[in-house]
Coordinates of C-alpha atoms and ligand atoms in Angstrom, one line a residue:
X8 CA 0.0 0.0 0.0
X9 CA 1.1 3.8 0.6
X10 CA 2.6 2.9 3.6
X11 CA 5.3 1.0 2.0
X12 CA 5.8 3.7 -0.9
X13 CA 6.4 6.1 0.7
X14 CA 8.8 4.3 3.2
X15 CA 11.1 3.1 0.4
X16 CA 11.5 6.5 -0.9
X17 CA 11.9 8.5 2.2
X18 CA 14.9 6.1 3.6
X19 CA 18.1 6.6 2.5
X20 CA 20.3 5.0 0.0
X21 CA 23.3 5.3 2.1
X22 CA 25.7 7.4 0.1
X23 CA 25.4 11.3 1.4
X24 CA 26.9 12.6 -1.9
X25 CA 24.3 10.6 -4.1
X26 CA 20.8 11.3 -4.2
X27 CA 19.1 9.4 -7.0
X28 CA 17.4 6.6 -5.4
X29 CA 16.7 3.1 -7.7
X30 CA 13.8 1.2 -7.8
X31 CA 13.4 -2.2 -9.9
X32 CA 9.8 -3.2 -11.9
X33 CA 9.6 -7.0 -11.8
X34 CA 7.1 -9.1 -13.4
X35 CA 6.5 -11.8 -15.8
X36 CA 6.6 -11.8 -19.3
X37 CA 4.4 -9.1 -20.6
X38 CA 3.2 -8.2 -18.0
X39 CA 2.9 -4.9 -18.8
X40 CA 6.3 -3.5 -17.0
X41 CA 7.2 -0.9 -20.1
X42 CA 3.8 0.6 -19.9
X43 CA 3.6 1.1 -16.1
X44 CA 7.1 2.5 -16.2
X45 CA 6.3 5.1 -19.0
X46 CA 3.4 6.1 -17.1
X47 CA 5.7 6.5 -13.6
X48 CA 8.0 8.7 -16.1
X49 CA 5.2 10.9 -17.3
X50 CA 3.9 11.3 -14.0
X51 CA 7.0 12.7 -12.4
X52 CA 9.5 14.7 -14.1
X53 CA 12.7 13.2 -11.5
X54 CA 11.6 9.7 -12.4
X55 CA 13.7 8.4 -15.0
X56 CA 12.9 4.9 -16.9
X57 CA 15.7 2.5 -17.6
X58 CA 14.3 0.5 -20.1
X59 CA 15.2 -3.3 -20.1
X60 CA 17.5 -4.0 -23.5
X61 CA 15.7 -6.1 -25.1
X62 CA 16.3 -4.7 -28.2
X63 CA 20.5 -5.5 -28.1
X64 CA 19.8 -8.8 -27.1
X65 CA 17.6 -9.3 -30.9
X66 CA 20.5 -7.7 -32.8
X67 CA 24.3 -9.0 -31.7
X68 CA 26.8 -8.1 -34.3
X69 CA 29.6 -10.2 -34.7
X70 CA 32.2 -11.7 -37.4
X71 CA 34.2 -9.5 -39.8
X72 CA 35.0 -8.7 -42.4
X73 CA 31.2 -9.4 -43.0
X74 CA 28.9 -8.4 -40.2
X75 CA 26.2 -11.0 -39.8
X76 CA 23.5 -10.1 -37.0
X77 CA 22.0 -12.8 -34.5
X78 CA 19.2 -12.9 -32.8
X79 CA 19.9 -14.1 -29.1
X80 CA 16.3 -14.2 -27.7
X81 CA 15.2 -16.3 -30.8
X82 CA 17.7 -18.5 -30.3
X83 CA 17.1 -19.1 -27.0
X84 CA 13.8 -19.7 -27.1
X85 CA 14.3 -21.9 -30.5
X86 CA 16.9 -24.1 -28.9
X87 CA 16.9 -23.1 -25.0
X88 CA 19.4 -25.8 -24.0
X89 CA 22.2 -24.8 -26.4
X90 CA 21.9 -20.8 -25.9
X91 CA 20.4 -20.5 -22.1
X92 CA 23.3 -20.2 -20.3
X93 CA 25.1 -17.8 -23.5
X94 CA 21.5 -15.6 -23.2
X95 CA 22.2 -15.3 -19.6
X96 CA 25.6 -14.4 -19.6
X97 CA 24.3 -11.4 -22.1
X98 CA 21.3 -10.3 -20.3
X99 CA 22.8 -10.4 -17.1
X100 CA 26.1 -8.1 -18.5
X101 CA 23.7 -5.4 -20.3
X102 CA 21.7 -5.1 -17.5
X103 CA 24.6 -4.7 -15.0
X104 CA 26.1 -1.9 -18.1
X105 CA 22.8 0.0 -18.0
X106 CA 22.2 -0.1 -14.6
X107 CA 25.9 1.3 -13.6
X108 CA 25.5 3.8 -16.2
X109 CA 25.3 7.5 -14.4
X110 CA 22.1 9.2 -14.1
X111 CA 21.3 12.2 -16.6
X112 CA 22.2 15.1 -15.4
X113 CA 18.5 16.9 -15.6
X114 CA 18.2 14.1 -12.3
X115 CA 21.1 15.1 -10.4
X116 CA 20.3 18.7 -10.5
X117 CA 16.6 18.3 -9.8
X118 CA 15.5 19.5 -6.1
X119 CA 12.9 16.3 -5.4
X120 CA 13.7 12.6 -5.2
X121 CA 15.3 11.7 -8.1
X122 CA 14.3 8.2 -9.1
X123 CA 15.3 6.0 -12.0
X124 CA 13.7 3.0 -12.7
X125 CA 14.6 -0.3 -14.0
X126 CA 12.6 -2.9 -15.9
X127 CA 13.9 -5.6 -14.0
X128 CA 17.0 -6.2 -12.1
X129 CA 20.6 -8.4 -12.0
X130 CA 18.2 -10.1 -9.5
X131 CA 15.4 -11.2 -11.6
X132 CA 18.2 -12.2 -13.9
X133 CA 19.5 -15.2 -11.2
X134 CA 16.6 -15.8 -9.1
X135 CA 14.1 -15.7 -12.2
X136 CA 15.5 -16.4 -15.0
X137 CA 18.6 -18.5 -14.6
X138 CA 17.1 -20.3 -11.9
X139 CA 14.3 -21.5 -13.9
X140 CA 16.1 -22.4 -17.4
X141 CA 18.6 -24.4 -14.2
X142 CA 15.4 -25.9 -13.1
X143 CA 14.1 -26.7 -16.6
X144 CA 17.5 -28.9 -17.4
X145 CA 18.4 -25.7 -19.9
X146 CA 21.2 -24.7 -18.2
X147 CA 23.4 -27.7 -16.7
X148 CA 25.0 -28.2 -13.5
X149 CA 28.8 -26.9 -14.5
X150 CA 26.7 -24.0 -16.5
X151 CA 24.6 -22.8 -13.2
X152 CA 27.8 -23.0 -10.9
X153 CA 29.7 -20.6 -12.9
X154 CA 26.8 -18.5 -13.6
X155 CA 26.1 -17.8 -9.9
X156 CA 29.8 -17.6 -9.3
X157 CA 30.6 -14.6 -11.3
X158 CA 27.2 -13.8 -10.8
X159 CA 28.2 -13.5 -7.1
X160 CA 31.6 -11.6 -7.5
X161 CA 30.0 -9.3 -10.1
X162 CA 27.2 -8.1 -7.1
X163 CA 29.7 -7.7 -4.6
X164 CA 32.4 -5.7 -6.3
X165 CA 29.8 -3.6 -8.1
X166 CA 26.4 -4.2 -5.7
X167 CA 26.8 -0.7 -4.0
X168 CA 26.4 0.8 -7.1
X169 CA 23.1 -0.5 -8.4
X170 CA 22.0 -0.9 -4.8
X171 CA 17.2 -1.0 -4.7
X172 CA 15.8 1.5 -2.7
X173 CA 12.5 -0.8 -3.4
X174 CA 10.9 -3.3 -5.8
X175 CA 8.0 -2.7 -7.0
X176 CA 6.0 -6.1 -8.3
X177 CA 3.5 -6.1 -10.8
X178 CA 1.8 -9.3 -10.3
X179 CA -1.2 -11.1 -12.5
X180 CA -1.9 -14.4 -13.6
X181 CA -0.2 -16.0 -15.7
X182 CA -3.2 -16.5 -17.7
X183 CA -3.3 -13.0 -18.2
X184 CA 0.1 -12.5 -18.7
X185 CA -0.5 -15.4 -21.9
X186 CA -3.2 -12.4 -23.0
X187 CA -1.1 -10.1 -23.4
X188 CA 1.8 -11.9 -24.7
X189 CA -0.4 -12.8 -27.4
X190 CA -1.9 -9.4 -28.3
X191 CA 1.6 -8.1 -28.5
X192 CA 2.8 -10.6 -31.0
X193 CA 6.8 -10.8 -30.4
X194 CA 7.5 -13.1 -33.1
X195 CA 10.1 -14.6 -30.6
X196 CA 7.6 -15.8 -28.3
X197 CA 5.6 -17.4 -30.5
X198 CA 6.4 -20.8 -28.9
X199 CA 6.1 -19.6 -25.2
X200 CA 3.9 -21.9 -23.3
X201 CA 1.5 -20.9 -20.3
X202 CA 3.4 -23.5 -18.3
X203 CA 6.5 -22.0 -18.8
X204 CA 4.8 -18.5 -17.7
X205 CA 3.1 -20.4 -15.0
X206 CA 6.7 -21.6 -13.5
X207 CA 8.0 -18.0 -14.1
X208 CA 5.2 -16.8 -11.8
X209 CA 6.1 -19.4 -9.1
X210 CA 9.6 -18.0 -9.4
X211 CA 8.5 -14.4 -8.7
X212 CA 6.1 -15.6 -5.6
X213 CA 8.9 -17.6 -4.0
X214 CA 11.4 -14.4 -4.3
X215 CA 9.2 -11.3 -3.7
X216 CA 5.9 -12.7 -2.2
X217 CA 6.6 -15.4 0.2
X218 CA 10.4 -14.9 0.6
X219 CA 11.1 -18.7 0.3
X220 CA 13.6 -18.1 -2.4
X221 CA 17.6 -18.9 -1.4
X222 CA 18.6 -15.6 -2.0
X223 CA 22.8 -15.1 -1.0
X224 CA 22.7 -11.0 -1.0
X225 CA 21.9 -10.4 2.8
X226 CA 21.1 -6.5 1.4
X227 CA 18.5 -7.8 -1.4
X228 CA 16.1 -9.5 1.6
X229 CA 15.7 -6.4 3.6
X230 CA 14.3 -4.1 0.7
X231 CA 10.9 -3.4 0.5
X232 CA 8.7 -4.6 -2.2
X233 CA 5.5 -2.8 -3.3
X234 CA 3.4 -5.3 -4.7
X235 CA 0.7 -3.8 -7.6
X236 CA -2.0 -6.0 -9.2
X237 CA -0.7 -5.9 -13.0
X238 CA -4.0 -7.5 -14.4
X239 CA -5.8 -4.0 -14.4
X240 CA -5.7 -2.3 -17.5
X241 CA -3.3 1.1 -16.4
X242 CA -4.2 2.9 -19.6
X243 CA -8.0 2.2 -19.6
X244 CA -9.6 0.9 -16.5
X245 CA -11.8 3.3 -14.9
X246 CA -11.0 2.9 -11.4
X247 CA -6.5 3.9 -12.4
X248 CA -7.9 6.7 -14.6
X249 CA -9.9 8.2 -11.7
X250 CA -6.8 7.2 -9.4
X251 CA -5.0 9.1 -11.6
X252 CA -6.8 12.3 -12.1
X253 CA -7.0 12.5 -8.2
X254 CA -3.3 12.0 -7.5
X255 CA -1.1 12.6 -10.8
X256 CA -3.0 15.6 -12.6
X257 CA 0.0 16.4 -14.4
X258 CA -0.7 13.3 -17.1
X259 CA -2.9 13.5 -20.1
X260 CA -6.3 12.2 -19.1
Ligands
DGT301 P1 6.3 -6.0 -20.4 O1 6.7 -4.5 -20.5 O2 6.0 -6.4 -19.0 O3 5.3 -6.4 -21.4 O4 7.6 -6.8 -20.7 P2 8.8 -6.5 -21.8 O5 8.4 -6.8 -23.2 O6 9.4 -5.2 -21.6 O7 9.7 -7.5 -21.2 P3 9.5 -9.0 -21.1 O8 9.2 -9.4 -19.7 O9 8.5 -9.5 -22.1 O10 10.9 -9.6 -21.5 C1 11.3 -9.5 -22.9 C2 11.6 -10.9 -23.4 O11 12.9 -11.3 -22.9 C3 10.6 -11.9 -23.0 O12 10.5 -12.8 -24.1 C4 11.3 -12.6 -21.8 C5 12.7 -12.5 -22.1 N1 13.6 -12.4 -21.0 C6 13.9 -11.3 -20.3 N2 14.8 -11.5 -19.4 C7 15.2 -12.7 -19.5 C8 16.2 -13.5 -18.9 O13 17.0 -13.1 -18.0 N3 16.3 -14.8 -19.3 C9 15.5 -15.4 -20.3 N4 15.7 -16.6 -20.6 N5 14.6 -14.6 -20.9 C10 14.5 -13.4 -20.5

């Protein structure tokens, strides 16, 4: 509730010089993540959206003299035991390089809390992702040990850095979540099953709902998670556009 928002912004992030406080969207696969952070951004002039690169992990340029382009997330869904643990070692590298990239100036010099939002995390890369394609048999044994190992040193040489104020978790059904995936068309995720979105969703519930999860970061368990119910529609329903209006009269109706 509001309690918890506004707890996770008023406490400190620990570093007096270093004002802009983080704050990580998780969900499952469409979700609806991009949309809900857009609408934080156009709410809020500090709040700045990180989005989640998606778009580098399509288009990987490699050879020479010819430059051929690959397509990491098809292949990984196409073949998920030969690329998972190559898609993970990508997804989790571009999100640590966005997410230690420094914040815009325009959020530095602006006199609220400066905010910048992620679409997931490093974390939702191990304890989501990874952990599932480990569970699935997609990623073997040897694969999963050096994952979380340089997983592991990555988080605590550069952990301070990309340190959560809060998590905020947009959670539906995975039923819903199949919706959507649908309507947006991907071509990628064509093949995407709802079980595999159902285990997903058990993934999220164990790490952000009922805290089961083995997480190793002592600092990850003790932030705060806002927990949002993703199945309404944020651009149409009734009762958010009324929300809205009352509380964010700066957006476009
Ligand atoms: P949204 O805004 O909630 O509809 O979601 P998007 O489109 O911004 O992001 P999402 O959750 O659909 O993720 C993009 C695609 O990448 C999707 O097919 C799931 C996949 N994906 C994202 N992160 C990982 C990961 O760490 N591992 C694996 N295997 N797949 C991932």
């Amino acid at each position: 509730g509001s309690g918890s928002h506004a707890r996770f912004l008023s406490s400190s992030s620990g570093r007096s010089d270093f004002r802009v406080k983080r704050v990580s969207i998780e969900g499952n696969i469409a979700v609806g993540k991009s949309t809900f952070a857009k609408l934080l951004q156009s709410a809020c002039s500090d709040w700045e959206v990180v989005a989640e690169p998606v778009s580098k992990w399509q288009n990987i340029k490699s050879g020479s003299p010819q430059t051929t382009v690959s397509n990491l997330l098809q292949m990984m869904y196409k073949e998920p035991e030969r690329w998972s643990y190559t898609f993970q070692t990508f997804s989790c590298m571009s999100r640590f390089r966005t997410q230690l990239q420094p914040p815009p100036a325009h959020l530095l010099k602006s006199e609220g809390t400066p905010v910048q939002v992620y679409e997931r995390s490093i974390y939702s890369d191990r304890y989501i992702f990874a952990l599932n394609m480990f569970e699935l048999g997609c990623i073997n044994d040897t694969e999963w040990a050096v994952y979380q190992d340089w997983h592991s040193l990555l988080v605590e040489q550069f952990g301070h850095q990309v340190e959560l104020e809060g998590i905020i978790y947009l959670r539906a059904s995975p039923e819903k979540c199949m919706e959507r995936l649908k309507l947006r068309g991907r071509s990628e995720e064509k093949e995407v099953e709802l079980d595999y979105l159902k285990k997903l969703h058990i993934q999220h519930e164990k790490w952000l709902v009922e805290k089961s999860a083995e997480i190793h970061f002592e600092k990850l368990k003790n932030v705060p998670v806002l927990q949002l119910d993703g199945s309404a529609e944020f651009l149409t329903d009734p009762k958010v556009r009324q929300f809205r209006s009352d509380f964010l009269p700066s957006l476009p109706a």
